[in-house]
Structure formats: structure tokens, C-alpha cells
XYZ file of C-alpha atoms in Angstrom:
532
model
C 12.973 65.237 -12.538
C 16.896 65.905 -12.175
C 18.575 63.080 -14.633
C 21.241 60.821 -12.737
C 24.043 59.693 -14.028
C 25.447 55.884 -13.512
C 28.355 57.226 -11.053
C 26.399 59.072 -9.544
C 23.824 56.390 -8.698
C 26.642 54.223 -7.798
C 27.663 56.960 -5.241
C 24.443 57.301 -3.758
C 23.753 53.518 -3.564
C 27.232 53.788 -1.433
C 28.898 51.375 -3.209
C 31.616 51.185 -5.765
C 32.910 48.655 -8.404
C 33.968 46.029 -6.015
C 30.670 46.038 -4.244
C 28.683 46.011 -7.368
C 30.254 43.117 -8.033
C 29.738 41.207 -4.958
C 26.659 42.700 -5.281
C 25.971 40.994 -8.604
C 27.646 38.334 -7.432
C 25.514 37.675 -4.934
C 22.360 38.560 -6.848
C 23.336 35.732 -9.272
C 24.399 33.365 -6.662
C 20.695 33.524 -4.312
C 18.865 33.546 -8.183
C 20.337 30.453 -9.874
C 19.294 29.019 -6.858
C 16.302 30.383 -6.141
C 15.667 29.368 -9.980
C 16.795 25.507 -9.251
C 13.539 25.539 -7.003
C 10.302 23.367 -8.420
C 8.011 26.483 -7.308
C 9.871 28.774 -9.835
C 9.142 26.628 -12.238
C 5.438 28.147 -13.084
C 3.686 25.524 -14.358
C 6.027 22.838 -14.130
C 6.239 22.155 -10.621
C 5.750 18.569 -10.623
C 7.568 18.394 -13.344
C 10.576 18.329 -11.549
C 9.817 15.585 -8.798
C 9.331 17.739 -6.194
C 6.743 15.551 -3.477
C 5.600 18.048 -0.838
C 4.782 14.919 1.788
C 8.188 13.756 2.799
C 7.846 10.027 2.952
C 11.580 8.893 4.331
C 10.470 9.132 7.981
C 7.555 6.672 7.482
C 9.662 4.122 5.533
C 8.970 0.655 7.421
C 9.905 -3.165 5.819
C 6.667 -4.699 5.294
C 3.522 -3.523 4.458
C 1.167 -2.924 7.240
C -0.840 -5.476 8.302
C -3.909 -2.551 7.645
C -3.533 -3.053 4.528
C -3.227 -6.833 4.317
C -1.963 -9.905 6.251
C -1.243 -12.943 4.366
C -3.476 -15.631 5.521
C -2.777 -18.460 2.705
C -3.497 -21.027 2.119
C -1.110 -21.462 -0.875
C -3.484 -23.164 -3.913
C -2.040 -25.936 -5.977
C -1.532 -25.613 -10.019
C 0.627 -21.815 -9.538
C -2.569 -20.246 -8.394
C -0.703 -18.873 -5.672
C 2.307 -17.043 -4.697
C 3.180 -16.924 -1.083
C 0.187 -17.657 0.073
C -1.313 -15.031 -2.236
C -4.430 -16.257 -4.330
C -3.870 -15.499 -7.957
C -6.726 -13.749 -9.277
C -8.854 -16.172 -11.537
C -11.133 -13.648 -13.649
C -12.910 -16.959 -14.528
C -13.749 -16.896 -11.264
C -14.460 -12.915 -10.811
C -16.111 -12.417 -14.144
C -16.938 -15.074 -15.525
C -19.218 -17.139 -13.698
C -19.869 -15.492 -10.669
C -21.021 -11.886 -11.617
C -22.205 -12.169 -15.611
C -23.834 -9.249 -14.682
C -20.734 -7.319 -15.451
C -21.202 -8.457 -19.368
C -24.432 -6.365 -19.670
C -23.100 -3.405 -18.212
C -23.311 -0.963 -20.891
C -19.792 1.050 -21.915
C -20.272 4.664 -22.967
C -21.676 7.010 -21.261
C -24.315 8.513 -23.369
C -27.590 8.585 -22.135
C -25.885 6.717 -19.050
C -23.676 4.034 -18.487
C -26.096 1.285 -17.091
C -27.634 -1.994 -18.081
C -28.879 -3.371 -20.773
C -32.240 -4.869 -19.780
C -32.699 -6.812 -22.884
C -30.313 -9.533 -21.692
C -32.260 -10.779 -19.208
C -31.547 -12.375 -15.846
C -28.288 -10.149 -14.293
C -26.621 -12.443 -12.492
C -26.218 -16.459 -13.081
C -27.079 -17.355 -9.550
C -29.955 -19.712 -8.588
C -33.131 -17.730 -8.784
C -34.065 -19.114 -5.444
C -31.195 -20.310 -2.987
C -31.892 -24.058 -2.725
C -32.961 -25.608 -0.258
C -30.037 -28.223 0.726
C -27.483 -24.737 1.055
C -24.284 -25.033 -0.797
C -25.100 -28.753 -1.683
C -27.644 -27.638 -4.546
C -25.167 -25.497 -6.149
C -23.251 -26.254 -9.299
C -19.357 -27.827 -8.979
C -18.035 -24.429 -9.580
C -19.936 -22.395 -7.103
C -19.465 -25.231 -4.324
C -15.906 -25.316 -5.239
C -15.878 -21.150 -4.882
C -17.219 -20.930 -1.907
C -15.187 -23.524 0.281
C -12.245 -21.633 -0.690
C -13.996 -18.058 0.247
C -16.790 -19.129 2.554
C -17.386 -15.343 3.268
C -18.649 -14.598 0.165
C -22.024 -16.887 0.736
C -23.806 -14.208 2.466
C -22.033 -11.269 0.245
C -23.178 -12.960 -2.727
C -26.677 -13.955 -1.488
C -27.578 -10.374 -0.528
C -26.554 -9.037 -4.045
C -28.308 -11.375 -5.662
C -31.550 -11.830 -3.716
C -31.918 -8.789 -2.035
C -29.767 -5.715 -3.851
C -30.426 -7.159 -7.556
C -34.049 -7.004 -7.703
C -34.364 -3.523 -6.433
C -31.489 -1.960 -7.909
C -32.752 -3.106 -11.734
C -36.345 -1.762 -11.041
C -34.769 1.520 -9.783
C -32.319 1.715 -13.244
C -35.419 1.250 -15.201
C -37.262 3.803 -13.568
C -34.657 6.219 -13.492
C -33.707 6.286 -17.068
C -35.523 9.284 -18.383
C -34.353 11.034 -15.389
C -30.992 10.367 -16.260
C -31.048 11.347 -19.893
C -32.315 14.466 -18.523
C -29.485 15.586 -16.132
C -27.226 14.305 -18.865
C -28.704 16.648 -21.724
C -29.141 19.432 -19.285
C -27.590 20.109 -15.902
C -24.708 17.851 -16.372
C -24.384 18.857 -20.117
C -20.419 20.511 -19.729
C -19.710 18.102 -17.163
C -20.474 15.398 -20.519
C -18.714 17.331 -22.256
C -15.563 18.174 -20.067
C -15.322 13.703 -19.850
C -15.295 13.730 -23.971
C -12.702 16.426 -24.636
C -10.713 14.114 -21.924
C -11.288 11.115 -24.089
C -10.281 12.329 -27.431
C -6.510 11.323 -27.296
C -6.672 7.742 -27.822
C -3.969 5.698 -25.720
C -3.226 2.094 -27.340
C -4.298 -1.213 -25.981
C -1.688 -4.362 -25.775
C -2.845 -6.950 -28.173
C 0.513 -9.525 -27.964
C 1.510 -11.435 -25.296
C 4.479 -10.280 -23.126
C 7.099 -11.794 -25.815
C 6.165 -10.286 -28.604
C 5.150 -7.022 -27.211
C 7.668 -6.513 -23.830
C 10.849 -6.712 -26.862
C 9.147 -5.028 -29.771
C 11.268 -2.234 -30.171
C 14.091 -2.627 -27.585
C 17.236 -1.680 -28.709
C 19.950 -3.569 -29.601
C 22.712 -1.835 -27.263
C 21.351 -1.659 -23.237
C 23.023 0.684 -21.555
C 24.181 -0.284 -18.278
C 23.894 1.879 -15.176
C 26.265 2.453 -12.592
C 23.947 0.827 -9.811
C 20.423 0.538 -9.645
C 20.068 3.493 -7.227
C 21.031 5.628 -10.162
C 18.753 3.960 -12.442
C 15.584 4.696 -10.062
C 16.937 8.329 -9.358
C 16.641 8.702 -13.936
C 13.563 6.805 -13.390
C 11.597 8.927 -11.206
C 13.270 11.554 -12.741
C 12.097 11.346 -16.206
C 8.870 9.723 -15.263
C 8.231 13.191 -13.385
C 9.358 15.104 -16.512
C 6.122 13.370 -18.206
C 3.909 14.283 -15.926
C 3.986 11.993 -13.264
C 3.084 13.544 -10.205
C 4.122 10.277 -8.483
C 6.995 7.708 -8.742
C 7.677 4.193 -6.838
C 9.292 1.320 -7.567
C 9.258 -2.246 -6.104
C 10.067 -6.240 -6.890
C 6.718 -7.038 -8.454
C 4.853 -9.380 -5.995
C 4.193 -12.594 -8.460
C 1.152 -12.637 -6.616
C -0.590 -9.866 -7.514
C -0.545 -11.549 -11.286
C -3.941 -12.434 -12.119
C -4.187 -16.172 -12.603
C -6.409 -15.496 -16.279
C -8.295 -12.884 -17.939
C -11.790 -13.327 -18.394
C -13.945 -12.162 -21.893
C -16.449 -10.361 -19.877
C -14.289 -7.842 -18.371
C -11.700 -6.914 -15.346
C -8.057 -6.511 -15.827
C -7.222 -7.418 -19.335
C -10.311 -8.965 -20.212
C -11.697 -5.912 -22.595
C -8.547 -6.028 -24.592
C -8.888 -9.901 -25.773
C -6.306 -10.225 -22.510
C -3.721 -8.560 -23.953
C -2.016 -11.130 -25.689
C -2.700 -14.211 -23.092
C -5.780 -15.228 -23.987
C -8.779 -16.015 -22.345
C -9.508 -18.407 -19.703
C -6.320 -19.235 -19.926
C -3.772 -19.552 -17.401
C -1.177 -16.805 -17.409
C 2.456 -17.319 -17.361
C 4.544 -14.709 -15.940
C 7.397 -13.376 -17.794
C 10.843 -13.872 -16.294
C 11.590 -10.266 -16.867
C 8.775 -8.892 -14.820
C 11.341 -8.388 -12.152
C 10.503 -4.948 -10.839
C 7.437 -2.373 -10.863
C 7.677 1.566 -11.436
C 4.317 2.741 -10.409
C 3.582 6.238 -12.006
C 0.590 8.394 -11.328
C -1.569 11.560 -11.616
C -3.951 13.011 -9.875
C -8.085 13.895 -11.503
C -8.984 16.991 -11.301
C -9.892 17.712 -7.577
C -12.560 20.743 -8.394
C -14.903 18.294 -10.614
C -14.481 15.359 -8.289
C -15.745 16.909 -5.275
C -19.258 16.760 -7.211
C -18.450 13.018 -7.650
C -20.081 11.002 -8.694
C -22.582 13.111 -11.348
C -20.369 15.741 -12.441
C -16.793 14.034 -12.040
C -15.071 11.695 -14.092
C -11.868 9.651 -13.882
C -11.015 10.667 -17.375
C -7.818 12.740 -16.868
C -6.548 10.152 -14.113
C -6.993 7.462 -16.956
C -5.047 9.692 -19.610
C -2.135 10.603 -17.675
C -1.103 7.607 -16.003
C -2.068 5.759 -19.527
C -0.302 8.060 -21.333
C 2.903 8.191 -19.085
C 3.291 4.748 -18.948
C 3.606 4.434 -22.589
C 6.232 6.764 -22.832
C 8.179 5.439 -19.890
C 7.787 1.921 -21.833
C 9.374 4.119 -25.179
C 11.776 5.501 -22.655
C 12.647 2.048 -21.248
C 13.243 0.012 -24.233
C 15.222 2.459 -26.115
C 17.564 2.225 -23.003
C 18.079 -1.543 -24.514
C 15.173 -3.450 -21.484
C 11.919 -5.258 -22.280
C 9.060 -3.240 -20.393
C 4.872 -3.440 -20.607
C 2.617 -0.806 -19.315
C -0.265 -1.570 -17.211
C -3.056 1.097 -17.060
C -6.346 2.146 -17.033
C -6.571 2.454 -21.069
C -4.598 -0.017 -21.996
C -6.124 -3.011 -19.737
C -3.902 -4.604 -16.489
C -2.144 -8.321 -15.921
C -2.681 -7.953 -11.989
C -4.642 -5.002 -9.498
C -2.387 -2.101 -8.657
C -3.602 -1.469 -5.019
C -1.186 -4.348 -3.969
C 1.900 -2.691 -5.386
C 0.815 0.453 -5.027
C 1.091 0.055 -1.375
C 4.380 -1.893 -1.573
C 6.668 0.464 -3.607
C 5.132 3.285 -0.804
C 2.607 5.436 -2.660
C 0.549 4.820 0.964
C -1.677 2.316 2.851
C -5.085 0.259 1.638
C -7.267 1.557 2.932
C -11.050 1.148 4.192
C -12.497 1.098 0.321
C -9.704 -1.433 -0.971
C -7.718 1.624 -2.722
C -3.859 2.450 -1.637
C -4.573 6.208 0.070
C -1.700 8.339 -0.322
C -0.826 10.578 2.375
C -0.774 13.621 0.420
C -3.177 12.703 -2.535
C -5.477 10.853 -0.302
C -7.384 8.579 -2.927
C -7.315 10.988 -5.924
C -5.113 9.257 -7.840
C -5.407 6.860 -10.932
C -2.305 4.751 -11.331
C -0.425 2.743 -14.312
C 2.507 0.423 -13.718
C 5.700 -0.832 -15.723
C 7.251 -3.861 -15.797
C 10.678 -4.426 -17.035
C 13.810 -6.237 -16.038
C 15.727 -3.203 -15.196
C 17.843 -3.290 -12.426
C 16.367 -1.015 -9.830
C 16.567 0.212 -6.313
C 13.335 -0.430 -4.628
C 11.276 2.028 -2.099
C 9.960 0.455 1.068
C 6.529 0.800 2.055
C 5.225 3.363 4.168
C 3.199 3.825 7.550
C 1.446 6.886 8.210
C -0.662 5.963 10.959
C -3.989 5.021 8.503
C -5.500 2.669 10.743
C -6.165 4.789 13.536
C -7.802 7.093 11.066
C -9.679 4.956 9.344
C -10.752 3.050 12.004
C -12.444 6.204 13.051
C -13.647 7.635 10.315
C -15.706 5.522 8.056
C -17.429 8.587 6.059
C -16.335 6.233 2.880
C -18.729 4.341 3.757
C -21.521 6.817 5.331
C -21.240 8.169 1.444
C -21.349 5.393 -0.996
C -24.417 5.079 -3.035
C -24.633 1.694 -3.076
C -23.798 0.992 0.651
C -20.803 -1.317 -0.706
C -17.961 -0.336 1.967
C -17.448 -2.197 4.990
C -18.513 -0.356 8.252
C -16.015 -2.642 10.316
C -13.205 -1.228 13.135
C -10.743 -3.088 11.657
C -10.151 -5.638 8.194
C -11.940 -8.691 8.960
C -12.956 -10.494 5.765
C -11.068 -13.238 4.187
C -10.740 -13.750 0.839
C -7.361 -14.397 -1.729
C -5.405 -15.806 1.065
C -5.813 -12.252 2.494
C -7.543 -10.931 5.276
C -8.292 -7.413 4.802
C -11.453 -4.745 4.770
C -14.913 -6.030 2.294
C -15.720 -3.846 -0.565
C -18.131 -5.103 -2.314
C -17.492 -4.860 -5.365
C -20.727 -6.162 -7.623
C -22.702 -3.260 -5.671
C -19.739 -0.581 -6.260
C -20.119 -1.230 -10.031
C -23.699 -1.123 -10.037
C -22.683 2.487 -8.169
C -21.100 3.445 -11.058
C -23.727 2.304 -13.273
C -26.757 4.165 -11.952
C -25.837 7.548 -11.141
C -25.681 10.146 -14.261
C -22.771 12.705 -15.425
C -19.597 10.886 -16.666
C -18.638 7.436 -16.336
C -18.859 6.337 -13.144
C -18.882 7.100 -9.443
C -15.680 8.244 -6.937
C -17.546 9.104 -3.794
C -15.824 7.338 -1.291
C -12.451 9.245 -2.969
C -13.920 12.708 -2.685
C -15.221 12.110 0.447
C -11.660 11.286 2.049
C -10.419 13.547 4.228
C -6.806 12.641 3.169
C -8.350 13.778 -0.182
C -7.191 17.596 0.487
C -5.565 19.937 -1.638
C -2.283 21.082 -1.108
C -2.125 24.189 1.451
C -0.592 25.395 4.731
C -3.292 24.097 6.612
C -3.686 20.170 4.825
C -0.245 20.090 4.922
C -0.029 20.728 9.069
C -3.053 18.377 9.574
C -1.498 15.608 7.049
C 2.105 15.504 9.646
C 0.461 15.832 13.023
C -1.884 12.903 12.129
C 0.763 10.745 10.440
C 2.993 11.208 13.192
C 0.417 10.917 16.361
C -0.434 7.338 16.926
C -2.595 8.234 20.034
C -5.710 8.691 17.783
C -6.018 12.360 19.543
C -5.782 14.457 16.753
C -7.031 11.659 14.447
C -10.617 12.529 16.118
C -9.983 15.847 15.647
C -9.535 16.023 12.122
C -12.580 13.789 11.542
C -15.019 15.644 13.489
C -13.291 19.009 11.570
C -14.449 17.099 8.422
C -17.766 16.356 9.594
C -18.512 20.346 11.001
C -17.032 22.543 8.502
C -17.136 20.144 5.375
C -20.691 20.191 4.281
C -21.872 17.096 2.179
C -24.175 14.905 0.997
C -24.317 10.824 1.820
C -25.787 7.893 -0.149
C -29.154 8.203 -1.694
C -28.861 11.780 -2.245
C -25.926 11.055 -4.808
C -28.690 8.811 -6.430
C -31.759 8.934 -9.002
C -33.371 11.597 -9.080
C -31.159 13.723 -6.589
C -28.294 13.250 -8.972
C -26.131 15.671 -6.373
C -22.223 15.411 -5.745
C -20.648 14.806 -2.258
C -20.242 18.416 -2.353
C -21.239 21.062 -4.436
C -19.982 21.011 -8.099
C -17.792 23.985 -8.897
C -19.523 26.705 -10.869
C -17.263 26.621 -14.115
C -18.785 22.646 -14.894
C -22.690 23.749 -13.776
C -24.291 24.589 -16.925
C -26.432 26.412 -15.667
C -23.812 28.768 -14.814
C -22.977 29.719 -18.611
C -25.962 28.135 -20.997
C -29.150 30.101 -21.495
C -30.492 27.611 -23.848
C -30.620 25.107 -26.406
C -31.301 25.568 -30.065
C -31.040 23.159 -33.331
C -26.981 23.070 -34.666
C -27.363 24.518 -38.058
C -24.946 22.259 -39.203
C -22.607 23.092 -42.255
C -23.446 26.456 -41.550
C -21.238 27.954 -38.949
């Protein structure tokens, strides 16, 4: 091959000093910014805040009434805010479902019950005979505030309890089995995601909010530029989602309760038990932060998916945005899955505009559908809020209901549109004993996520989700709504409610092949430990 020499080549390319430069020029103009693009980021792409579902056109002033409508009324003694019920984990935990304090943690043969306790629930054995009248003070004091939950609680506790303990016990061998076999590198996938530890708040809000805020607080130029470094550097650590919003004071829970929910794990992180929380002057905005599980193992939810990584990254985010927070001179507390809550995120979740509640009592995103496990920070922080969103959820869930078709424990409400009142809020019924017993009888990893892998706003992101997510959140007619649900239905093969269930043990769909063990194990032999 004849060598060429540079003017040469220059000659033959037809151009000459001047146009290499524009040339180069132009070359380094279309790459810097073809390099200031997320996507060229490899590996980093959320990383740099880049949301693919553009939210702005769906921005409307108050949440949709979908999601909730404030009912009231407001309770004396601070239990409510604006006609929003307070939480009283007292109430939740306490009395009403001690069920919850023999639910066994771990996951190893399988999270369940621990049938040495005896009775599972502190109801009545029999209902008595003169109703609500034969109750104790507390119960008859329950119910006239939330007369809905009579019949919820009677058919969990007379009708779903008995069966649903005989059916644990019978399945427990079964479960050890899939556990030690099958499910064996699902197990282990959930442990590797456990082994960072993420700290638990111990102090109450005075002591821990201003441990460690510096002595200098920088002030920012407005508060629109503090949310923009927010969401900024929130996405730097990982989050794949950012909002901010006024925290409702009524999302607060009124106490924490020793036998679990919220804060209770955690010795209620610094307020105490059974004791009435006061809220913190400087809890005067919310920065919601989230990640998404992996969406491979959670479409074998609930036996081969966990909500591990969910759990670590919002956990471990909010942490570091609380670092990040009070080195900027502002108090700030994380709320999160590891670390224990003060109030339920769905609530501000939808506010700040991360999406709509939806049919299972979870905020659905438009573009991560349910698959997302979210920590908050409070601080006092000057900040610019987001407004909540509307992407046309009710018609769509309204129609759909496959949350419900799918749960294992039949614990989602099968109604058109939210109907039960509880909280001072009228909104859809989950109910939520039976959901935790969900989570306690099927094997694999801690827990169950059905109804979330089962959502058909629960899509990856591609060409095709992406098309179907705008046309349906723009098209209020419900046309295309029933299109994309019988789509899900036809070409979306899955399996429903007892088939996710002892001894089945199957996912909503099939696990992928890299977590079946099957796939990679041969079999077992003893660890020659010390060995090698």
C-alpha cells in the first residue's frame, strides 16, 4: 500500500488549513456537547438527573382526589392536621393487630410466625353477641371513629386467621425446601444486598436533626437554586428520583408503637413509645429521594425478589443527603426503610409529584410504575417545592385491577373507584393485616411485591413503554387505557394468587435465568471449612 503523506491527505480530503480548522472546530463543538448528554455518560446516566418521563405538563395544584380526598373530621388533642388523622401506632400495632409482634424477622428458613406465642390476634375469640357493645373501651372507641373497619377486621380475624395459620404450619417444610434449593441464589442475591449496614436514629429530632450541623449556613440565592443543588446532588448519589414539598404535618404519625410500623423497631427513634410525638419546628420541607429494585428479580416476585436494593439505596442516599445537608449549616433527619420512618411516605410521595396513589395504597410513578422504594429528608432549608402531578391514573386503574387479580392474600380492593373511609380520608382499602401475612407465607427473600410487578406502569424503559406511558397519560377518554390493559393481559403471561403461594412458590412471571439455581448449581456437598 502506497504511503500518504499529511498534505497529501489534506488535498485529497479537499480541504486546507482553514477548513481543518472549522473542521475541528466543529468536531469539538457537536462533541462537548454530545458529551454534556446523560446517555454518554456510560454508567452514570442517572447520575446526572436526567428523568426520561417529562412531568411539567402534568403539574396540577392539589393532589388528585384518586389519590385522596380529605374527609375529616379533625380529632381533638393534635391528632389531626387538616382534617388528616395522625397515625396512632397504638392504635395500628398495638392493640389492634398483635399479630404483627410474632411475625418472625429474618428470612432464614422463612419469614413467618412464630406459633409458640399463641393466639395471633387480640380480638374476641368469638364476636359477642351484643356487637360493638361487648367490646373493650378501646376497640368501641376504634371503631366509631373508623366504622369500616368492623367487617375488615372481623373477616381477618374469624375467617382469614384460622386458615392462613394452619396453611403456615403446613407449609413450613415446603418452604425450607425452596429456600435451600430452588430459591438458594435468590437467598443469597437478598444477603449480599444486606451486608452494608445503614444506621438507625436512636435520639429524638433535637439531639439528632443538629448533631453535626455546622456552625456557618450558607445561604442560597433563592430557594429555586437550592432545590436545583438539591436534586442535583441527590442524583449524583444515586437517586434516580428527586421531589420536594412542605411536609404535610399530617402525615406525622401521632406515636410509635413497640411492636412495629414506622419507627417502632428502632425504640421510635428517639420519641419514645406510646408516646405522643411532637413535631419539630424545622420539619418545614420534604426532599423525597428514591431508587428503583432490580426489575429482572422482581418480576418473579414474590419468591425470588426482594426489596433489598430499594431499601439500600434510598437508605443509603438519604444519609448522605442528611451529611450533605448539615454541613451546608441546616438541621435535617432521614426517613427510610433501614433506618425506621416518623410518618408513611405514600402521602408525600404523591404531593412533591413522584405520581398518584394508587389502587394498592402505593404512589405509582408514571415512569417507574410501583418499583420504587423511597426515603425522605426533613430539614428547614428553604426550598422551592414541586406540585403534584396528574397522569390520568384513575381511568387506568379503574380498569385494570390485575393488582388485585394477583395478590396472594386477596388484600386489594376490587372497587371502580376509592370508597373506604378511614384517617379522615376516603381513599381505595388495602388491607393491610392480610398483605403482611402475604409477605409472611410465601418463600425466597423477605417478603412479597406482586401487586408492584404486576403493574403495567411497572415497565422498563424502551421506545415502546415510553410511547404507551404519553398516549395514556395524556388520553383521558379511557380508549387507549383499555388498550394497554388488554395488551397486558394477551402478551404478558402470568401467574395470579394461589399460584404465588405454598407449594407453587412461582413468581408473577417467570424468574430470570441468572437467579434460578437450577440454572448454574449441579449440587450440594459439605463446606470443608478452613480448607479452601
Amino acid at each position: 500500500m502506497a504511503e500518504v503523506n499529511r498534505r497529501d491527505f489534506l488535498k485529497a480530503a479537499g480541504v486546507g488549513a482553514a477548513g481543518l480548522s472549522v473542521a475541528a472546530a466543529g468536531s469539538y463543538w457537536n462533541s462537548y456537547h454530545e458529551g454534556q448528554s446523560a446517555f454518554s455518560m456510560q454508567g452514570q446516566e442517572h447520575r446526572q438527573g436526567h428523568e426520561y418521563f417529562n412531568r411539567e405538563p402534568f403539574r396540577v395544584d392539589k393532589v388528585t382526589p384518586f389519590s385522596w380526598e380529605v374527609i375529616g373530621p379533625d380529632l381533638p388533642d393534635n391528632h389531626s392536621v387538616g382534617g388528616i388523622h395522625r397515625i396512632d401506632m397504638r392504635w395500628y400495632y398495638g392493640e389492634r393487630f398483635k399479630s404483627a409482634g410474632h411475625a418472625v424477622a429474618g428470612s432464614n428458613p422463612a419469614v413467618g410466625y412464630d406459633l409458640t406465642k399463641g393466639d395471633l390476634d387480640c380480638m374476641p375469640n368469638t364476636w359477642p353477641s351484643n356487637g360493638l357493645a361487648g367490646l373493650s373501651t378501646f376497640y368501641q372507641k376504634y371503631y366509631d371513629l373508623y366504622p369500616m373497619m368492623v367487617d375488615v377486621d372481623k373477616e381477618y380475624k374469624y375467617d382469614w386467621l384460622p386458615q392462613l395459620v394452619e396453611r403456615f404450619k403446613a407449609s413450613i417444610d415446603s418452604r425450607a425446601s425452596f429456600n435451600a434449593n430452588e430459591g438458594l441464589i435468590a437467598m443469597a442475591r437478598s444477603e449480599a444486598q444486606r451486608a452494608v449496614p445503614v444506621s438507625s436514629i436512636t435520639t429524638p429530632p433535637e439531639e439528632n436533626d443538629w448533631s453535626g450541623v455546622s456552625a456557618r449556613r450558607a445561604v442560597f440565592e433563592s430557594p429555586e437554586l437550592a432545590s436545583q443543588l438539591i436534586k442535583r446532588m441527590a442524583a449524583d448519589l444515586g437517586a434516580t428520583f428527586v421531589g420536594v414539598t412542605p411536609l404535610n404535618k399530617g402525615w406525622v404519625a401521632y406515636s410509635h408503637a413497640p411492636l412495629g410500623g414506622l419507627g417502632g423497631g428502632t425504640g421510635g427513634r428517639g420519641f419514645g413509645l406510646n408516646t405522643p410525638i411532637k413535631i419539630p419546628e424545622w420539619w418545614d420541607n420534604a426532599i423525597l429521594v428514591t431508587g428503583t429494585m432490580s426489575w429482572d428479580v422482581n418480576a418473579g416476585d414474590p419468591n425470588y425478589g426482594d426489596s433489598w436494593t430499594g431499601y439500600n439505596i434510598s437508605s443509603q442516599i438519604a444519609q448522605q443527603m442528611v451529611k450533605f445537608l448539615k454541613y451546608l449549616g441546616y438541621p435535617a433527619r432521614w426517613h427510610s426503610p433501614f433506618g425506621g420512618y416518623d410518618f408513611p411516605v405514600p402521602g408525600i410521595a404523591a404531593e412533591c409529584g413522584m405520581g398518584e396513589i394508587g389502587r394498592t395504597s402505593n404512589c405509582l410513578a408514571p415512569d417507574f410504575g410501583g418499583n420504587v422504594r423511597p426515603a425522605v429528608i426533613t430539614t428547614s432549608l428553604p426550598l422551592a417545592a414541586d406540585k403534584p402531578v396528574d397522569f390520568n391514573l384513575a381511568e387506568f386503574c379503574s380498569r385494570c385491577k390485575l393488582c388485585a387479580q394477583v395478590c396472594p392474600t386477596q388484600a386489594i380492593s376490587y372497587a371502580d373507584q376509592p370508597d373506604f373511609e378511614i384517617y379522615g380520608l376516603r381513599r381505595f382499602c388495602t388491607n393491610l393485616a392480610k398483605c403482611r401475612d402475604g409477605w409472611n407465607l410465601g418463600a425466597g427473600p423477605m417478603g412479597c411485591r406482586a401487586c408492584i410487578s404486576v403493574c403495567p406502569w411497572t415497565k422498563k424503559n424502551t421506545w415502546v413503554h415510553r410511547f404507551v406511558r404519553e398516549v395514556l397519560s395524556h388520553d383521558a377518554t379511557g380508549t387507549s387505557q383499555n388498550v394497554a390493559i388488554w395488551a397486558e393481559r394477551t402478551l404478558y403471561p402470568k401467574n395470579y394468587a394461589d399460584d404465588l403461594n405454598p407449594p407453587n412458590y412461582k413468581g408473577v412471571y417467570e424468574p430470570p435465568k441468572w437467579i434460578t439455581t437450577n440454572e448454574y448449581v449441579s449440587s450440594f456437598v459439605n463446606t470443608p471449612m478452613g480448607v479452601k
